[in-house]
Tab-separated table of C-alpha atoms in Angstrom:
chain	number	residue	atom	x	y	z
A	1	GLU	CA	-11.938	68.323	76.002
A	2	VAL	CA	-10.377	67.418	72.669
A	3	GLN	CA	-10.526	63.655	72.342
A	4	LEU	CA	-10.161	60.782	69.898
A	5	VAL	CA	-11.436	57.343	70.883
A	6	GLU	CA	-10.663	54.316	68.725
A	7	SER	CA	-12.619	51.072	68.717
A	8	GLY	CA	-13.078	47.925	66.671
A	9	GLY	CA	-9.787	46.153	67.291
A	10	GLY	CA	-9.493	42.497	68.214
A	11	LEU	CA	-8.154	39.088	67.266
A	12	VAL	CA	-8.741	38.120	63.638
A	13	GLN	CA	-7.502	35.300	61.418
A	14	PRO	CA	-5.191	35.973	58.471
A	15	GLY	CA	-7.121	36.866	55.349
A	16	ARG	CA	-10.138	38.150	57.251
A	17	SER	CA	-11.429	41.718	57.606
A	18	LEU	CA	-11.859	44.232	60.408
A	19	ARG	CA	-13.240	47.766	60.566
A	20	LEU	CA	-11.796	50.308	62.970
A	21	SER	CA	-13.641	53.415	64.115
A	22	CYS	CA	-12.470	56.652	65.696
A	23	ALA	CA	-14.900	58.983	67.460
A	24	ALA	CA	-13.830	62.622	67.675
A	25	SER	CA	-15.014	65.252	70.135
A	26	GLY	CA	-14.018	68.675	71.401
A	27	PHE	CA	-13.049	70.165	68.025
A	28	THR	CA	-14.632	70.890	64.651
A	29	PHE	CA	-14.006	67.495	63.080
A	30	ASP	CA	-14.890	68.457	59.516
A	31	ASP	CA	-12.242	71.199	59.500
A	32	TYR	CA	-9.301	68.805	59.685
A	33	ALA	CA	-7.539	66.037	57.817
A	34	MET	CA	-7.322	62.804	59.792
A	35	HIS	CA	-4.925	59.880	59.808
A	36	TRP	CA	-4.302	56.340	61.004
A	37	VAL	CA	-0.882	55.487	62.432
A	38	ARG	CA	0.077	52.051	63.748
A	39	GLN	CA	2.710	50.649	66.066
A	40	ALA	CA	3.597	46.962	66.136
A	41	PRO	CA	4.415	45.579	69.604
A	42	GLY	CA	7.805	46.868	70.692
A	43	LYS	CA	8.348	48.605	67.358
A	44	GLY	CA	8.225	52.120	65.922
A	45	LEU	CA	5.460	54.226	64.442
A	46	GLU	CA	4.199	53.658	60.908
A	47	TRP	CA	1.877	56.017	59.070
A	48	VAL	CA	-0.958	54.008	57.501
A	49	SER	CA	-3.406	56.352	55.787
A	50	GLY	CA	-4.747	59.905	55.692
A	51	ILE	CA	-7.911	61.639	54.452
A	52	SER	CA	-8.699	65.294	53.843
A	53	TRP	CA	-11.527	67.125	55.581
A	54	ASN	CA	-13.934	66.530	52.703
A	55	SER	CA	-12.644	63.058	51.689
A	56	GLY	CA	-11.411	64.602	48.435
A	57	SER	CA	-7.797	63.543	48.993
A	58	ILE	CA	-6.667	60.198	50.377
A	59	GLY	CA	-3.295	58.536	50.775
A	60	TYR	CA	-2.050	55.104	51.842
A	61	ALA	CA	1.254	53.568	52.830
A	62	ASP	CA	2.539	51.105	50.258
A	63	SER	CA	2.240	48.325	52.851
A	64	VAL	CA	-1.564	48.636	52.987
A	65	LYS	CA	-2.456	50.010	49.563
A	66	GLY	CA	-5.167	47.935	47.923
A	67	ARG	CA	-6.146	46.230	51.187
A	68	PHE	CA	-7.144	49.091	53.514
A	69	THR	CA	-9.731	51.822	52.899
A	70	ILE	CA	-9.989	55.006	54.928
A	71	SER	CA	-13.235	56.957	55.154
A	72	ARG	CA	-14.970	59.493	57.337
A	73	ASP	CA	-18.487	60.608	58.239
A	74	ASN	CA	-18.394	64.273	59.226
A	75	ALA	CA	-22.035	64.171	60.366
A	76	LYS	CA	-21.025	61.557	62.934
A	77	ASN	CA	-17.607	63.051	63.762
A	78	SER	CA	-16.104	59.681	62.932
A	79	LEU	CA	-13.134	58.246	61.061
A	80	TYR	CA	-12.945	54.663	59.817
A	81	LEU	CA	-10.407	52.159	58.543
A	82	GLN	CA	-11.667	49.119	56.655
A	83	MET	CA	-8.941	46.480	56.728
A	84	ASN	CA	-9.225	43.537	54.330
A	85	SER	CA	-6.931	40.593	53.583
A	86	LEU	CA	-5.252	41.021	56.941
A	87	ARG	CA	-1.759	39.631	57.456
A	88	ALA	CA	0.281	38.775	60.526
A	89	GLU	CA	2.420	41.854	59.876
A	90	ASP	CA	-0.658	44.080	60.320
A	91	THR	CA	-0.648	43.199	64.022
A	92	ALA	CA	-0.302	46.533	65.809
A	93	LEU	CA	-1.848	49.193	67.974
A	94	TYR	CA	-3.760	51.456	65.612
A	95	TYR	CA	-3.925	55.143	66.494
A	96	CYS	CA	-6.276	57.730	65.081
A	97	ALA	CA	-4.590	61.138	64.786
A	98	LYS	CA	-5.654	64.669	63.853
A	99	GLU	CA	-3.581	66.725	61.460
A	100	TYR	CA	-2.123	69.841	63.052
A	101	ARG	CA	-2.794	73.222	61.570
A	102	GLY	CA	0.148	75.507	62.205
A	103	MET	CA	0.421	79.246	62.619
A	104	GLY	CA	-0.193	79.830	58.933
A	105	GLY	CA	-3.581	78.153	59.184
A	106	TYR	CA	-2.739	75.338	56.797
A	107	ASP	CA	-1.995	71.633	57.260
A	108	SER	CA	1.474	71.136	58.692
A	109	CYS	CA	1.958	67.409	57.936
A	110	ALA	CA	2.090	66.715	61.673
A	111	PHE	CA	-0.287	65.095	64.127
A	112	ASP	CA	-1.241	66.945	67.298
A	113	ILE	CA	-4.100	64.926	68.788
A	114	TRP	CA	-3.871	61.143	69.189
A	115	GLY	CA	-6.228	58.575	70.584
A	116	GLN	CA	-5.105	55.831	72.932
A	117	GLY	CA	-5.233	53.255	70.162
A	118	THR	CA	-7.051	50.012	69.452
A	119	MET	CA	-5.121	46.741	69.236
A	120	VAL	CA	-5.388	44.539	66.165
A	121	THR	CA	-3.950	41.026	66.360
A	122	VAL	CA	-3.828	38.910	63.215
A	123	SER	CA	-3.225	35.280	64.073
A	124	SER	CA	-4.644	31.851	63.402
B	1	GLN	CA	8.658	54.412	51.896
B	2	SER	CA	11.779	53.425	53.830
B	3	ALA	CA	11.879	54.561	57.446
B	4	LEU	CA	14.028	57.565	58.275
B	5	THR	CA	17.215	56.667	60.145
B	6	GLN	CA	17.620	57.624	63.791
B	7	PRO	CA	20.187	56.474	66.368
B	8	ALA	CA	18.770	53.688	68.521
B	9	SER	CA	19.701	55.419	71.749
B	10	VAL	CA	21.029	58.693	73.115
B	11	SER	CA	21.799	59.460	76.726
B	12	GLY	CA	22.750	62.453	78.826
B	13	SER	CA	22.955	63.704	82.379
B	14	PRO	CA	20.420	66.114	83.882
B	15	GLY	CA	21.062	69.653	82.692
B	16	GLN	CA	23.027	68.588	79.634
B	17	SER	CA	21.972	68.998	76.015
B	18	ILE	CA	21.500	66.123	73.611
B	19	THR	CA	20.783	65.981	69.886
B	20	ILE	CA	18.903	63.301	67.976
B	21	SER	CA	19.473	63.021	64.244
B	22	CYS	CA	16.984	61.923	61.601
B	23	THR	CA	18.404	61.081	58.188
B	24	GLY	CA	16.352	60.683	55.066
B	25	THR	CA	16.673	61.516	51.401
B	26	SER	CA	15.959	64.352	49.015
B	27	SER	CA	12.498	62.821	48.537
B	28	ASP	CA	11.509	63.382	52.131
B	29	VAL	CA	13.557	65.264	54.762
B	30	GLY	CA	15.721	67.081	52.238
B	31	GLY	CA	12.912	67.981	49.886
B	32	TYR	CA	10.324	69.473	52.211
B	33	ASN	CA	10.145	71.560	55.385
B	34	TYR	CA	7.583	69.149	56.807
B	35	VAL	CA	9.619	67.406	59.464
B	36	SER	CA	7.969	66.799	62.816
B	37	TRP	CA	9.105	65.226	66.090
B	38	TYR	CA	7.160	63.174	68.630
B	39	GLN	CA	7.810	62.128	72.212
B	40	GLN	CA	6.351	58.837	73.425
B	41	HIS	CA	6.443	57.633	76.995
B	42	PRO	CA	5.896	53.892	77.632
B	43	GLY	CA	2.279	52.878	77.199
B	44	LYS	CA	1.258	56.348	76.063
B	45	ALA	CA	0.271	57.923	72.784
B	46	PRO	CA	2.861	60.055	70.985
B	47	LYS	CA	2.996	63.793	71.671
B	48	LEU	CA	3.835	66.385	69.013
B	49	MET	CA	6.951	68.334	70.030
B	50	ILE	CA	8.093	70.055	66.808
B	51	TYR	CA	6.409	70.665	63.452
B	52	GLU	CA	7.656	72.111	60.163
B	53	VAL	CA	11.284	71.480	61.156
B	54	SER	CA	11.603	74.017	63.951
B	55	ASN	CA	8.223	75.194	65.216
B	56	ARG	CA	6.906	74.332	68.664
B	57	PRO	CA	3.182	73.843	69.281
B	58	SER	CA	1.699	75.821	72.122
B	59	GLY	CA	2.551	74.277	75.474
B	60	VAL	CA	5.780	72.544	74.434
B	61	SER	CA	8.827	73.593	76.438
B	62	ASN	CA	11.358	75.840	74.687
B	63	ARG	CA	14.012	73.340	75.799
B	64	PHE	CA	13.038	71.438	72.650
B	65	SER	CA	14.279	72.788	69.345
B	66	GLY	CA	14.512	71.479	65.792
B	67	SER	CA	16.638	72.142	62.758
B	68	LYS	CA	17.523	70.700	59.362
B	69	SER	CA	20.550	70.556	57.114
B	70	GLY	CA	20.302	68.804	53.787
B	71	ASN	CA	18.751	65.374	54.233
B	72	THR	CA	19.216	65.330	58.017
B	73	ALA	CA	16.934	66.853	60.620
B	74	SER	CA	17.807	67.200	64.280
B	75	LEU	CA	16.002	67.522	67.587
B	76	THR	CA	17.911	69.124	70.450
B	77	ILE	CA	16.821	68.853	74.053
B	78	SER	CA	18.573	71.353	76.287
B	79	GLY	CA	18.611	71.317	80.086
B	80	LEU	CA	17.811	67.608	80.076
B	81	GLN	CA	15.296	66.573	82.735
B	82	ALA	CA	14.196	63.214	84.098
B	83	GLU	CA	10.791	63.541	82.437
B	84	ASP	CA	12.465	63.796	79.031
B	85	GLU	CA	13.316	60.096	79.214
B	86	ALA	CA	11.169	58.612	76.453
B	87	ASP	CA	11.221	57.408	72.862
B	88	TYR	CA	11.452	60.074	70.160
B	89	TYR	CA	10.355	59.747	66.550
B	90	CYS	CA	10.845	62.044	63.600
B	91	SER	CA	8.452	62.143	60.667
B	92	SER	CA	8.494	63.709	57.235
B	93	TYR	CA	6.218	64.187	54.278
B	94	THR	CA	7.547	62.147	51.373
B	95	SER	CA	6.998	62.773	47.692
B	96	SER	CA	3.840	61.245	46.305
B	97	SER	CA	0.991	61.751	43.857
B	98	THR	CA	-1.269	62.362	46.853
B	99	PRO	CA	-1.050	65.079	49.514
B	100	TYR	CA	-0.838	62.430	52.210
B	101	ASN	CA	2.262	60.296	52.318
B	102	TYR	CA	4.389	60.322	55.419
B	103	VAL	CA	7.280	58.329	56.821
B	104	PHE	CA	8.425	57.993	60.415
B	105	GLY	CA	11.911	57.517	61.757
B	106	THR	CA	13.164	54.332	63.397
B	107	GLY	CA	12.927	55.895	66.838
B	108	THR	CA	15.456	56.904	69.482
B	109	LYS	CA	15.354	55.971	73.151
B	110	VAL	CA	16.547	58.848	75.293
B	111	THR	CA	17.965	57.907	78.677
B	112	VAL	CA	18.600	60.434	81.425
B	113	LEU	CA	21.559	59.171	83.417
């Protein structure tokens, strides 16, 4: 079964750090780009960051650039998000998502497999 | 990275067709054929419904179709069913110095009357 399982969320004070993890199974992890997408309570989806299969290309949303770092360990089938200098507005459910490869066999800028998310609450 | 604009809500009766719009700019929706659509039921993770403007992943009903004109993309649901009641989000690649830079829409709540 294709599966993504996030962990590492919790309650953290403003200005502190947190590291999220995403464990992948059921597919060849090192073949695909991976992403983090978040959703604040009662709000819409926001793309946070993405990383290519070999970590050679990385992108961040402007809202997290300079504070968050995405990484992956293909040997462990795992994706990570290091979050520093956390703010109240970072409070959200953080999803790990796999990039979809369409019929042409190339990245389609879409996300076909999602985890159930891990909740991050930034509050004093 | 401003969010793409979607109507807050759209409703229809069972069997009808509805269309959800997603308006961006020439730097995102209008500039690339990388628009995707997601369905999200309450308390659940999003589900990919359409990718690259108009393509359906395997397993998605052909009642869902996508299109684009200029800076506006659209998702049409035909033969509306009760299980289609959910939130829908569009997404697009947006111009950047990196290959990964995406923006989501504001979301649309679909109600089946």
